[in-house]
Amino acid sequence: MGLDRFVNQAISEWMKGNGPESDIVISSRVRLARNLKNYPFPTLATDSQAISVVEEVRKALDQREMKNISHFELIQLEDMTELQKRVLVEKHLISPNLAQDSRKGAVVLSENESISIMVNEEDHLRIQCLYPGLQIYDAWKMASRIDDIFEAELDYAFDEKRGYLTSCPTNVGTGIRASVMVHLPALVISGQINRIISAITQVGLTVRGIYGEGSEALGNIFQISNQITLGQSEEDIIENLYGVVKQIIDHEKQARSLLLRDSRIQIEDRVGRAYGTLLHAKIIDSKEAMGRLSDVRLGIDLKMIDSISPNIFNELMVLIQPGFLQHYAGEMTPFERDIKRAEIIRRKLTQHSN
Amino acid sequence: MLCENCQQRPATLHFTKIINGQKNEYHLCEQCAKEKGEMFSYDDSGFSFNNLLSGLLNFDPIKNGHQVITSPDQLRCKTCGLTFSQFKKMGKFGCHDCYNYFEPQLEPIFRRIHGNSQHIGKVPHRSGENIKIKREIVQLKEQLQRKILAEEFEEAAKLRDQIKALESKLSERRG
Ligand SMILES: [Zn+2]
Ligand SMILES: [Zn+2]
């Protein structure tokens, strides 16, 4: 069945392609929050109202233009196990929120998993497009296209003055959350990251760890997204984010070349030790693994290691998360998980090195 | 209570963050708070923003010494039944009509969160046709003003006709 495919495959198909700036930008995502006029928002909706919303979405999916985009599968969350939900969270296809409180929730997934539409999360609809590399404009265009197709069929809650009406006042207006995931090891190593983060937050953007709100910046990966949704057009929001990310890329590149010039031997040592650890460790927790993977990825980008593909980094990043490990290897204690994680990393790295 | 990060030192700092209506509490020791703070520079970004939001939505009776029942709290959405004070507690609206019933209270909230309160972005095609026409009229009027100032009267006349056409289209749709 459909669900198995989305759960079993560690990395989404979209991840395998390389997007622009993919040595620094891992992915670009646009999410649109939309609600239907004729139902209370999900928090207050009764089960039967929530079910009707899912049915309305199912109808909207039937439109020819949707079929032109991709084949879509609608999966109810109540048909998933806890573990399956967790795997979808780790793949960024659903939010932790929907996985936790999945009463009458559903998710619509495109074939290559670059499009996912959450139903009955905090809002009736959360249309999400996720592309590799720096393709934030394309992600916005696709999300907006799906939005248009849905709107032809569904009555949206919209107000002339306040825009798209959302459950939370922080999303009202455009309902857009645009985010770019970046790998910034050199800015972290050179200690410039705090200054940059505070500069970013001053232009209406926020910075978080990879699994969203409150999560740590594991593996030197940061998620930069817009904070403001009202009073700016979608194009302004995207342009602002794009401009800032471009600058961050430049800073990271500069920091990388400075590191190469001034501390090549230290970086080579760091990369070599990380690679050695990953190749030989028998026990490794996810925090350390993410850190070492980040170092190895930097080594690949700086051409210090040429035997492995940079994509391994993206893949392992997902594979070594607790839900995925458990999905592959069954119920485990944290200690057993650390052993399994080390084993998977060793296997992947030796598989892919020449 | 122990610090939830290191589980070793006593938690001395307690934060409340409200994000997307979800309330999260953090109990950290000073050292971990500092580390986390440096990592995400909470002091000049995240925390202050979120504190602002929670402070804005939450009336804290303890801090104020006594609970005052203010009239906005008694506002109630007639469609979903949510009261304004429930909204403040949850940080979430119950339905799209809440935006109408709580309207007078929302302006300052949106201004604090977004620095702005007027949507200027995308408009849905079907339900938003009138809004699009109105926006177009506003833009044409601005252009008209400029043409008049530049004394380009021929152009101005064309714009005036366009505006008239749109205005009558709008009143037809309303009628
Ligand atoms: Zn601590
Ligand atoms: Zn309501």
Short mmCIF file of C-alpha atoms and ligand atoms in Angstrom, two decimals:
data_model
loop_
_atom_site.label_atom_id
_atom_site.label_comp_id
_atom_site.label_asym_id
_atom_site.label_seq_id
_atom_site.Cartn_x
_atom_site.Cartn_y
_atom_site.Cartn_z
CA MET A 1 0.00 0.00 0.00
CA GLY A 2 0.87 3.64 -0.34
CA LEU A 3 1.88 4.35 3.20
CA ASP A 4 4.63 1.73 3.29
CA ARG A 5 6.44 3.32 0.41
CA PHE A 6 6.59 6.70 2.17
CA VAL A 7 7.75 5.13 5.39
CA ASN A 8 10.27 2.58 4.14
CA GLN A 9 12.27 4.80 1.88
CA ALA A 10 14.74 6.70 4.05
CA ILE A 11 15.22 9.69 1.87
CA SER A 12 12.57 11.25 -0.25
CA GLU A 13 13.13 11.14 -3.95
CA TRP A 14 13.47 14.92 -4.06
CA MET A 15 16.55 14.72 -1.85
CA LYS A 16 18.48 12.72 -4.42
CA GLY A 17 18.51 15.52 -6.91
CA ASN A 18 20.92 18.34 -6.33
CA GLY A 19 19.45 21.80 -6.12
CA PRO A 20 21.27 25.12 -6.58
CA GLU A 21 23.79 25.96 -3.82
CA SER A 22 23.41 22.44 -2.51
CA ASP A 23 26.84 22.48 -0.89
CA ILE A 24 25.33 24.79 1.74
CA VAL A 25 21.56 24.80 1.30
CA ILE A 26 19.96 21.46 2.09
CA SER A 27 16.36 22.30 1.28
CA SER A 28 13.80 25.02 0.70
CA ARG A 29 10.27 24.78 1.98
CA VAL A 30 7.11 26.82 1.65
CA ARG A 31 4.05 26.12 3.74
CA LEU A 32 0.67 27.78 3.29
CA ALA A 33 -1.93 27.73 6.06
CA ARG A 34 -5.52 27.72 4.79
CA ASN A 35 -8.91 27.18 6.41
CA LEU A 36 -12.38 26.42 5.17
CA LYS A 37 -15.10 28.94 5.85
CA ASN A 38 -17.82 26.54 6.88
CA TYR A 39 -16.13 24.67 9.70
CA PRO A 40 -14.68 25.61 13.07
CA PHE A 41 -10.87 25.47 13.13
CA PRO A 42 -9.49 21.98 13.93
CA THR A 43 -9.04 22.62 17.67
CA LEU A 44 -12.79 23.18 18.08
CA ALA A 45 -14.09 20.96 15.29
CA THR A 46 -16.07 17.88 16.23
CA ASP A 47 -14.99 14.53 14.85
CA SER A 48 -17.72 14.57 12.23
CA GLN A 49 -16.78 18.10 11.14
CA ALA A 50 -13.14 17.06 10.89
CA ILE A 51 -14.14 14.04 8.81
CA SER A 52 -16.12 16.30 6.46
CA VAL A 53 -13.06 18.49 6.01
CA VAL A 54 -11.03 15.45 4.98
CA GLU A 55 -13.79 14.51 2.52
CA GLU A 56 -13.80 18.02 1.04
CA VAL A 57 -10.06 17.78 0.57
CA ARG A 58 -10.47 14.40 -1.10
CA LYS A 59 -12.88 16.00 -3.57
CA ALA A 60 -10.51 18.88 -4.23
CA LEU A 61 -7.74 16.37 -4.97
CA ASP A 62 -9.87 14.85 -7.70
CA GLN A 63 -9.50 17.87 -9.94
CA ARG A 64 -7.70 17.29 -13.20
CA GLU A 65 -5.11 19.98 -12.53
CA MET A 66 -4.03 18.17 -9.39
CA LYS A 67 -3.57 14.99 -11.37
CA ASN A 68 -1.40 16.91 -13.82
CA ILE A 69 0.99 17.75 -11.00
CA SER A 70 1.46 14.29 -9.56
CA HIS A 71 -0.32 11.26 -8.28
CA PHE A 72 -1.40 12.05 -4.72
CA GLU A 73 -2.18 9.69 -1.90
CA LEU A 74 -4.39 10.69 1.02
CA ILE A 75 -3.58 8.82 4.21
CA GLN A 76 -5.55 9.09 7.46
CA LEU A 77 -3.39 9.38 10.54
CA GLU A 78 -5.54 6.93 12.46
CA ASP A 79 -4.44 4.26 9.99
CA MET A 80 -0.81 4.72 10.96
CA THR A 81 1.17 3.24 13.82
CA GLU A 82 3.01 5.57 16.20
CA LEU A 83 6.26 4.54 14.59
CA GLN A 84 5.06 5.23 11.06
CA LYS A 85 3.99 8.70 12.15
CA ARG A 86 7.36 9.31 13.71
CA VAL A 87 9.15 8.34 10.53
CA LEU A 88 7.04 10.79 8.55
CA VAL A 89 7.96 13.48 11.09
CA GLU A 90 11.65 12.71 10.69
CA LYS A 91 11.25 13.01 6.94
CA HIS A 92 9.58 16.41 7.49
CA LEU A 93 6.42 15.20 5.74
CA ILE A 94 4.17 15.83 8.73
CA SER A 95 4.63 18.00 11.80
CA PRO A 96 5.18 16.61 15.30
CA ASN A 97 1.93 18.39 16.13
CA LEU A 98 -0.12 16.36 13.67
CA ALA A 99 1.58 13.13 14.75
CA GLN A 100 0.78 13.78 18.41
CA ASP A 101 -2.74 15.00 18.10
CA SER A 102 -3.86 13.17 15.03
CA ARG A 103 -7.54 12.97 15.82
CA LYS A 104 -9.11 12.83 12.35
CA GLY A 105 -5.97 14.21 10.79
CA ALA A 106 -4.74 13.20 7.36
CA VAL A 107 -1.85 13.83 5.06
CA VAL A 108 -1.74 14.04 1.29
CA LEU A 109 1.57 13.09 -0.28
CA SER A 110 2.82 13.46 -3.83
CA GLU A 111 4.68 10.62 -5.45
CA ASN A 112 8.18 12.00 -4.93
CA GLU A 113 7.23 13.43 -1.51
CA SER A 114 8.12 17.00 -2.44
CA ILE A 115 4.51 18.00 -1.79
CA SER A 116 2.69 17.20 1.41
CA ILE A 117 -0.63 18.59 2.52
CA MET A 118 -1.58 18.21 6.15
CA VAL A 119 -5.29 18.15 6.92
CA ASN A 120 -6.69 19.11 10.33
CA GLU A 121 -3.42 20.09 11.88
CA GLU A 122 -3.65 23.50 13.55
CA ASP A 123 -5.35 24.72 10.38
CA HIS A 124 -7.61 22.77 8.07
CA LEU A 125 -4.94 22.79 5.39
CA ARG A 126 -1.21 23.14 5.45
CA ILE A 127 0.11 22.96 1.91
CA GLN A 128 3.82 22.25 1.96
CA CYS A 129 6.35 22.11 -0.87
CA LEU A 130 9.85 20.96 -0.12
CA TYR A 131 12.64 21.22 -2.73
CA PRO A 132 16.34 20.41 -2.57
CA GLY A 133 18.86 23.25 -2.50
CA LEU A 134 17.97 26.92 -2.77
CA GLN A 135 14.70 26.82 -4.72
CA ILE A 136 12.49 28.88 -2.51
CA TYR A 137 10.79 30.66 -5.44
CA ASP A 138 9.92 27.36 -7.06
CA ALA A 139 8.58 26.01 -3.79
CA TRP A 140 6.38 29.10 -3.47
CA LYS A 141 5.16 28.84 -7.06
CA MET A 142 4.16 25.21 -6.61
CA ALA A 143 2.47 25.81 -3.24
CA SER A 144 0.55 28.73 -4.72
CA ARG A 145 -0.48 26.67 -7.73
CA ILE A 146 -1.91 23.94 -5.49
CA ASP A 147 -3.56 26.64 -3.40
CA ASP A 148 -5.28 27.97 -6.55
CA ILE A 149 -6.49 24.53 -7.55
CA PHE A 150 -7.89 23.88 -4.08
CA GLU A 151 -9.51 27.28 -3.95
CA ALA A 152 -11.48 26.50 -7.11
CA GLU A 153 -13.22 23.76 -5.16
CA LEU A 154 -13.10 24.84 -1.50
CA ASP A 155 -14.53 27.92 0.24
CA TYR A 156 -11.60 29.49 2.02
CA ALA A 157 -11.84 31.65 5.12
CA PHE A 158 -10.52 34.95 3.80
CA ASP A 159 -10.95 38.53 4.87
CA GLU A 160 -10.14 41.61 2.84
CA LYS A 161 -8.31 43.28 5.71
CA ARG A 162 -6.73 40.32 7.50
CA GLY A 163 -6.10 37.99 4.57
CA TYR A 164 -6.19 34.21 5.03
CA LEU A 165 -7.69 33.57 8.44
CA THR A 166 -5.70 31.11 10.50
CA SER A 167 -6.04 29.42 13.84
CA CYS A 168 -3.07 31.25 15.30
CA PRO A 169 -2.61 35.03 15.07
CA THR A 170 1.04 34.49 14.12
CA ASN A 171 0.07 33.00 10.73
CA VAL A 172 -2.73 35.30 9.64
CA GLY A 173 -2.45 37.28 6.39
CA THR A 174 -0.48 35.37 3.82
CA GLY A 175 -0.42 32.21 5.95
CA ILE A 176 3.02 31.62 4.50
CA ARG A 177 5.98 30.11 6.26
CA ALA A 178 8.98 29.97 3.98
CA SER A 179 12.10 28.29 5.29
CA VAL A 180 15.51 27.35 4.08
CA MET A 181 17.67 24.72 5.75
CA VAL A 182 21.35 25.54 5.69
CA HIS A 183 24.51 23.75 6.78
CA LEU A 184 26.88 26.32 8.28
CA PRO A 185 29.86 24.52 9.82
CA ALA A 186 32.46 27.18 9.03
CA LEU A 187 30.41 29.97 10.57
CA VAL A 188 29.99 27.86 13.71
CA ILE A 189 33.66 26.86 13.89
CA SER A 190 34.82 30.44 13.39
CA GLY A 191 32.40 31.69 16.04
CA GLN A 192 30.57 34.08 13.74
CA ILE A 193 27.25 32.31 13.93
CA ASN A 194 25.77 34.21 16.90
CA ARG A 195 26.39 37.56 15.30
CA ILE A 196 24.78 36.34 12.10
CA ILE A 197 21.77 34.85 13.87
CA SER A 198 21.11 38.08 15.69
CA ALA A 199 21.40 40.02 12.43
CA ILE A 200 18.94 37.63 10.80
CA THR A 201 16.39 38.05 13.56
CA GLN A 202 16.49 41.78 13.10
CA VAL A 203 15.08 41.57 9.60
CA GLY A 204 11.95 39.67 10.56
CA LEU A 205 13.34 36.16 10.18
CA THR A 206 13.83 33.40 12.75
CA VAL A 207 16.46 30.72 13.11
CA ARG A 208 15.86 27.26 14.56
CA GLY A 209 17.29 23.77 14.71
CA ILE A 210 16.25 21.24 12.11
CA TYR A 211 13.25 19.68 13.74
CA GLY A 212 11.54 22.98 14.29
CA GLU A 213 10.69 25.08 17.28
CA GLY A 214 12.98 24.68 20.25
CA SER A 215 15.07 21.96 18.66
CA GLU A 216 18.82 22.20 18.85
CA ALA A 217 21.00 23.11 15.91
CA LEU A 218 22.25 19.55 15.52
CA GLY A 219 24.97 19.02 12.96
CA ASN A 220 25.35 22.77 12.37
CA ILE A 221 22.11 22.79 10.47
CA PHE A 222 19.91 25.83 10.80
CA GLN A 223 16.45 26.56 9.55
CA ILE A 224 15.82 30.17 8.59
CA SER A 225 12.23 31.26 8.11
CA ASN A 226 10.02 34.30 7.94
CA GLN A 227 8.36 35.46 11.12
CA ILE A 228 5.93 38.03 9.79
CA THR A 229 2.91 36.99 7.73
CA LEU A 230 0.76 40.12 7.77
CA GLY A 231 1.45 43.38 5.96
CA GLN A 232 3.98 41.91 3.54
CA SER A 233 3.25 40.26 0.24
CA GLU A 234 4.35 36.67 -0.36
CA GLU A 235 6.84 37.91 -2.97
CA ASP A 236 8.37 40.36 -0.47
CA ILE A 237 8.65 37.63 2.13
CA ILE A 238 10.31 35.20 -0.27
CA GLU A 239 12.60 37.87 -1.67
CA ASN A 240 13.70 38.93 1.80
CA LEU A 241 14.43 35.34 2.81
CA TYR A 242 16.22 34.63 -0.47
CA GLY A 243 18.37 37.74 -0.13
CA VAL A 244 19.36 36.93 3.43
CA VAL A 245 20.14 33.31 2.61
CA LYS A 246 22.30 34.43 -0.32
CA GLN A 247 24.30 36.61 2.05
CA ILE A 248 24.66 33.82 4.55
CA ILE A 249 25.92 31.54 1.79
CA ASP A 250 28.55 34.16 0.92
CA HIS A 251 29.59 34.45 4.57
CA GLU A 252 29.82 30.69 4.92
CA LYS A 253 31.90 30.47 1.74
CA GLN A 254 34.22 33.20 2.98
CA ALA A 255 34.53 31.52 6.34
CA ARG A 256 35.35 28.24 4.59
CA SER A 257 38.10 29.76 2.50
CA LEU A 258 39.53 31.55 5.52
CA LEU A 259 39.57 28.26 7.40
CA LEU A 260 41.37 26.66 4.49
CA ARG A 261 43.91 29.46 4.34
CA ASP A 262 44.58 29.86 8.05
CA SER A 263 43.77 26.53 9.65
CA ARG A 264 43.89 23.92 6.95
CA ILE A 265 45.73 21.40 9.10
CA GLN A 266 43.30 21.79 12.01
CA ILE A 267 40.32 21.36 9.70
CA GLU A 268 41.91 18.36 8.02
CA ASP A 269 42.50 16.90 11.45
CA ARG A 270 38.94 17.56 12.51
CA VAL A 271 37.50 16.11 9.32
CA GLY A 272 39.81 13.11 9.46
CA ARG A 273 38.94 12.38 13.09
CA ALA A 274 35.24 12.68 12.37
CA TYR A 275 35.53 10.37 9.38
CA GLY A 276 37.57 7.93 11.41
CA THR A 277 35.03 7.97 14.22
CA LEU A 278 32.12 7.39 11.87
CA LEU A 279 33.97 4.59 10.09
CA HIS A 280 34.95 2.80 13.28
CA ALA A 281 32.71 3.78 16.16
CA LYS A 282 30.64 0.99 17.72
CA ILE A 283 28.42 3.21 19.87
CA ILE A 284 27.30 6.69 18.87
CA ASP A 285 24.43 8.90 20.01
CA SER A 286 22.52 11.04 17.56
CA LYS A 287 24.02 14.30 18.78
CA GLU A 288 27.59 13.16 18.25
CA ALA A 289 26.67 11.48 14.98
CA MET A 290 25.16 14.69 13.63
CA GLY A 291 28.26 16.65 14.66
CA ARG A 292 30.67 14.22 13.00
CA LEU A 293 28.52 13.97 9.90
CA SER A 294 28.63 17.74 9.67
CA ASP A 295 32.44 17.65 9.84
CA VAL A 296 32.63 14.97 7.18
CA ARG A 297 30.27 16.88 4.95
CA LEU A 298 32.48 19.94 5.34
CA GLY A 299 35.44 17.75 4.39
CA ILE A 300 33.60 16.63 1.26
CA ASP A 301 32.72 20.21 0.34
CA LEU A 302 36.31 21.32 0.89
CA LYS A 303 37.54 18.44 -1.28
CA MET A 304 39.42 16.87 1.61
CA ILE A 305 37.42 13.68 1.16
CA ASP A 306 36.52 12.67 -2.36
CA SER A 307 35.45 9.10 -1.85
CA ILE A 308 31.89 9.71 -0.67
CA SER A 309 28.94 11.53 -2.15
CA PRO A 310 27.59 14.61 -0.36
CA ASN A 311 24.12 13.06 -0.53
CA ILE A 312 25.15 10.47 2.02
CA PHE A 313 25.06 13.27 4.56
CA ASN A 314 21.41 14.11 3.83
CA GLU A 315 20.46 10.46 3.87
CA LEU A 316 22.26 9.58 7.09
CA MET A 317 20.86 12.67 8.77
CA VAL A 318 17.41 11.11 8.43
CA LEU A 319 18.41 7.48 8.83
CA ILE A 320 20.04 7.88 12.23
CA GLN A 321 17.03 9.53 13.87
CA PRO A 322 15.39 7.40 16.59
CA GLY A 323 12.13 6.73 14.73
CA PHE A 324 13.86 5.55 11.60
CA LEU A 325 16.26 3.33 13.53
CA GLN A 326 13.40 1.78 15.36
CA HIS A 327 11.41 1.32 12.22
CA TYR A 328 14.27 -0.61 10.66
CA ALA A 329 15.50 -2.54 13.63
CA GLY A 330 12.51 -2.81 15.93
CA GLU A 331 12.01 -1.67 19.50
CA MET A 332 15.33 -0.80 21.15
CA THR A 333 16.77 0.72 24.30
CA PRO A 334 18.70 3.97 23.78
CA PHE A 335 21.95 2.01 24.22
CA GLU A 336 20.97 -0.54 21.58
CA ARG A 337 19.98 2.33 19.36
CA ASP A 338 23.42 3.92 19.70
CA ILE A 339 24.97 0.62 18.63
CA LYS A 340 22.59 0.26 15.70
CA ARG A 341 23.24 3.84 14.64
CA ALA A 342 27.00 3.28 14.60
CA GLU A 343 26.47 0.13 12.55
CA ILE A 344 24.28 1.86 9.96
CA ILE A 345 26.75 4.71 9.57
CA ARG A 346 29.68 2.32 9.15
CA ARG A 347 27.79 0.31 6.58
CA LYS A 348 26.61 3.32 4.56
CA LEU A 349 30.03 4.94 4.52
CA THR A 350 31.87 1.81 3.45
CA GLN A 351 29.21 1.03 0.86
CA HIS A 352 29.69 4.41 -0.72
CA SER A 353 33.43 4.87 -0.48
CA ASN A 354 35.63 3.59 -3.26
CA MET B 1 12.99 20.65 40.14
CA LEU B 2 16.00 19.58 38.09
CA CYS B 3 17.13 21.30 34.92
CA GLU B 4 15.43 19.54 32.04
CA ASN B 5 18.51 19.80 29.87
CA CYS B 6 21.31 18.42 32.06
CA GLN B 7 19.15 16.73 34.70
CA GLN B 8 21.90 17.59 37.18
CA ARG B 9 21.68 21.11 38.48
CA PRO B 10 18.52 22.64 39.95
CA ALA B 11 16.37 24.56 37.48
CA THR B 12 16.43 28.21 38.38
CA LEU B 13 15.10 29.74 35.17
CA HIS B 14 11.60 29.11 33.96
CA PHE B 15 10.43 30.23 30.53
CA THR B 16 7.09 30.00 28.89
CA LYS B 17 6.94 30.03 25.14
CA ILE B 18 3.74 30.15 23.18
CA ILE B 19 4.23 29.11 19.63
CA ASN B 20 1.35 28.56 17.27
CA GLY B 21 -0.89 28.58 20.27
CA GLN B 22 1.01 25.80 21.96
CA LYS B 23 2.32 26.59 25.36
CA ASN B 24 5.74 25.17 26.19
CA GLU B 25 7.44 25.49 29.53
CA TYR B 26 11.18 25.29 29.94
CA HIS B 27 12.95 24.72 33.21
CA LEU B 28 16.67 25.21 32.95
CA CYS B 29 19.66 25.80 35.15
CA GLU B 30 21.55 29.00 34.57
CA GLN B 31 24.42 27.32 32.78
CA CYS B 32 22.24 25.43 30.32
CA ALA B 33 20.07 28.47 29.73
CA LYS B 34 23.19 30.41 28.91
CA GLU B 35 24.39 27.75 26.51
CA LYS B 36 21.04 27.46 24.84
CA GLY B 37 20.78 31.21 24.79
CA GLU B 38 24.08 31.48 22.98
CA MET B 39 23.12 28.79 20.54
CA PHE B 40 19.96 30.48 19.49
CA SER B 41 20.60 33.94 20.88
CA TYR B 42 17.31 33.83 22.66
CA ASP B 43 18.04 36.99 24.55
CA ASP B 44 17.89 39.15 21.48
CA SER B 45 15.45 37.17 19.37
CA GLY B 46 13.37 34.13 20.17
CA PHE B 47 12.58 34.50 23.79
CA SER B 48 11.84 38.15 23.78
CA PHE B 49 9.50 37.76 20.85
CA ASN B 50 7.72 34.84 22.40
CA ASN B 51 7.55 36.52 25.77
CA LEU B 52 6.00 39.43 24.03
CA LEU B 53 3.37 37.21 22.48
CA SER B 54 2.56 35.36 25.66
CA GLY B 55 2.52 38.60 27.62
CA LEU B 56 0.21 40.03 25.05
CA LEU B 57 -2.27 37.21 25.09
CA ASN B 58 -2.11 36.16 28.70
CA PHE B 59 -3.52 38.10 31.54
CA ASP B 60 -1.56 37.03 34.57
CA PRO B 61 -3.67 37.54 37.71
CA ILE B 62 -0.79 36.81 40.08
CA LYS B 63 1.43 39.44 38.60
CA ASN B 64 -1.33 41.97 38.78
CA GLY B 65 -2.18 41.08 42.35
CA HIS B 66 -5.88 40.78 41.70
CA GLN B 67 -8.04 39.53 38.91
CA VAL B 68 -9.94 42.17 37.06
CA ILE B 69 -12.77 41.12 34.80
CA THR B 70 -12.36 43.47 31.93
CA SER B 71 -15.00 43.82 29.32
CA PRO B 72 -12.98 42.50 26.33
CA ASP B 73 -12.74 39.15 28.11
CA GLN B 74 -16.47 38.86 27.92
CA LEU B 75 -16.49 39.14 24.16
CA ARG B 76 -17.75 35.92 22.67
CA CYS B 77 -17.77 34.57 19.13
CA LYS B 78 -21.40 33.85 18.32
CA THR B 79 -20.44 31.26 15.73
CA CYS B 80 -18.13 28.94 17.68
CA GLY B 81 -18.76 30.14 21.24
CA LEU B 82 -15.13 30.93 22.06
CA THR B 83 -14.69 33.80 24.52
CA PHE B 84 -11.90 36.34 24.23
CA SER B 85 -10.40 35.17 27.49
CA GLN B 86 -10.33 31.60 26.18
CA PHE B 87 -8.63 32.90 23.07
CA LYS B 88 -6.00 34.57 25.22
CA LYS B 89 -5.40 31.37 27.13
CA MET B 90 -5.13 29.14 24.05
CA GLY B 91 -3.59 31.68 21.72
CA LYS B 92 -5.82 30.27 19.01
CA PHE B 93 -9.04 31.33 17.35
CA GLY B 94 -11.96 28.90 17.23
CA CYS B 95 -13.27 29.76 13.79
CA HIS B 96 -12.99 32.42 11.09
CA ASP B 97 -15.82 34.47 12.66
CA CYS B 98 -13.76 35.00 15.84
CA TYR B 99 -11.86 37.54 13.75
CA ASN B 100 -15.08 39.57 13.46
CA TYR B 101 -16.29 39.26 17.03
CA PHE B 102 -12.90 40.07 18.56
CA GLU B 103 -12.11 42.70 15.91
CA PRO B 104 -11.65 45.70 18.22
CA GLN B 105 -9.15 43.81 20.36
CA LEU B 106 -7.10 42.40 17.51
CA GLU B 107 -5.57 45.50 15.96
CA PRO B 108 -2.93 45.99 18.69
CA ILE B 109 -2.20 42.25 18.82
CA PHE B 110 -1.51 42.06 15.09
CA ARG B 111 0.58 45.21 15.27
CA ARG B 112 2.69 43.76 18.04
CA ILE B 113 3.17 40.41 16.30
CA HIS B 114 3.57 41.54 12.69
CA GLY B 115 4.24 45.24 12.98
CA ASN B 116 1.26 45.59 10.70
CA SER B 117 -2.39 44.71 10.51
CA GLN B 118 -3.43 44.97 6.87
CA HIS B 119 -3.09 42.06 4.45
CA ILE B 120 -1.49 43.04 1.16
CA GLY B 121 -0.66 39.59 -0.19
CA LYS B 122 -2.42 37.04 -2.33
CA VAL B 123 -6.19 37.14 -2.80
CA PRO B 124 -8.19 34.02 -3.63
CA HIS B 125 -9.56 34.07 -7.19
CA ARG B 126 -13.13 33.04 -6.62
CA SER B 127 -14.13 34.82 -3.42
CA GLY B 128 -11.61 37.59 -3.87
CA GLU B 129 -12.72 38.98 -7.23
CA ASN B 130 -14.19 42.12 -5.65
CA ILE B 131 -11.09 42.70 -3.58
CA LYS B 132 -8.93 42.46 -6.67
CA ILE B 133 -11.07 45.02 -8.44
CA LYS B 134 -10.89 47.35 -5.46
CA ARG B 135 -7.12 47.02 -5.28
CA GLU B 136 -6.87 47.72 -8.98
CA ILE B 137 -8.99 50.84 -8.57
CA VAL B 138 -6.69 52.10 -5.80
CA GLN B 139 -3.65 51.55 -8.01
CA LEU B 140 -5.24 53.25 -11.00
CA LYS B 141 -6.22 56.22 -8.85
CA GLU B 142 -2.61 56.60 -7.74
CA GLN B 143 -1.49 56.50 -11.36
CA LEU B 144 -4.18 59.01 -12.24
CA GLN B 145 -2.89 61.37 -9.59
CA ARG B 146 0.61 61.17 -11.02
CA LYS B 147 -0.58 61.77 -14.58
CA ILE B 148 -2.53 64.82 -13.49
CA LEU B 149 0.50 66.20 -11.66
CA ALA B 150 2.60 65.58 -14.74
CA GLU B 151 -0.13 67.31 -16.77
CA GLU B 152 -0.50 64.29 -19.03
CA PHE B 153 -4.21 64.77 -19.39
CA GLU B 154 -4.81 62.44 -22.28
CA GLU B 155 -3.36 59.54 -20.29
CA ALA B 156 -5.28 60.70 -17.23
CA ALA B 157 -8.56 60.59 -19.11
CA LYS B 158 -7.88 57.01 -20.16
CA LEU B 159 -7.19 56.04 -16.56
CA ARG B 160 -10.35 57.83 -15.40
CA ASP B 161 -12.41 55.75 -17.85
CA GLN B 162 -10.79 52.56 -16.68
CA ILE B 163 -11.59 53.45 -13.07
CA LYS B 164 -15.20 54.22 -13.97
CA ALA B 165 -15.55 50.91 -15.75
CA LEU B 166 -14.15 49.01 -12.80
CA GLU B 167 -16.36 50.87 -10.36
CA SER B 168 -19.50 50.05 -12.28
CA LYS B 169 -18.38 46.42 -12.56
CA LEU B 170 -17.98 46.41 -8.80
CA SER B 171 -21.43 47.83 -8.11
CA GLU B 172 -22.97 45.36 -10.58
CA ARG B 173 -21.37 42.50 -8.70
CA ARG B 174 -22.65 43.88 -5.42
CA GLY B 175 -26.14 44.50 -6.76
ZN ZN C 1 21.19 22.33 33.20
ZN ZN C 2 -15.38 31.70 16.44
#
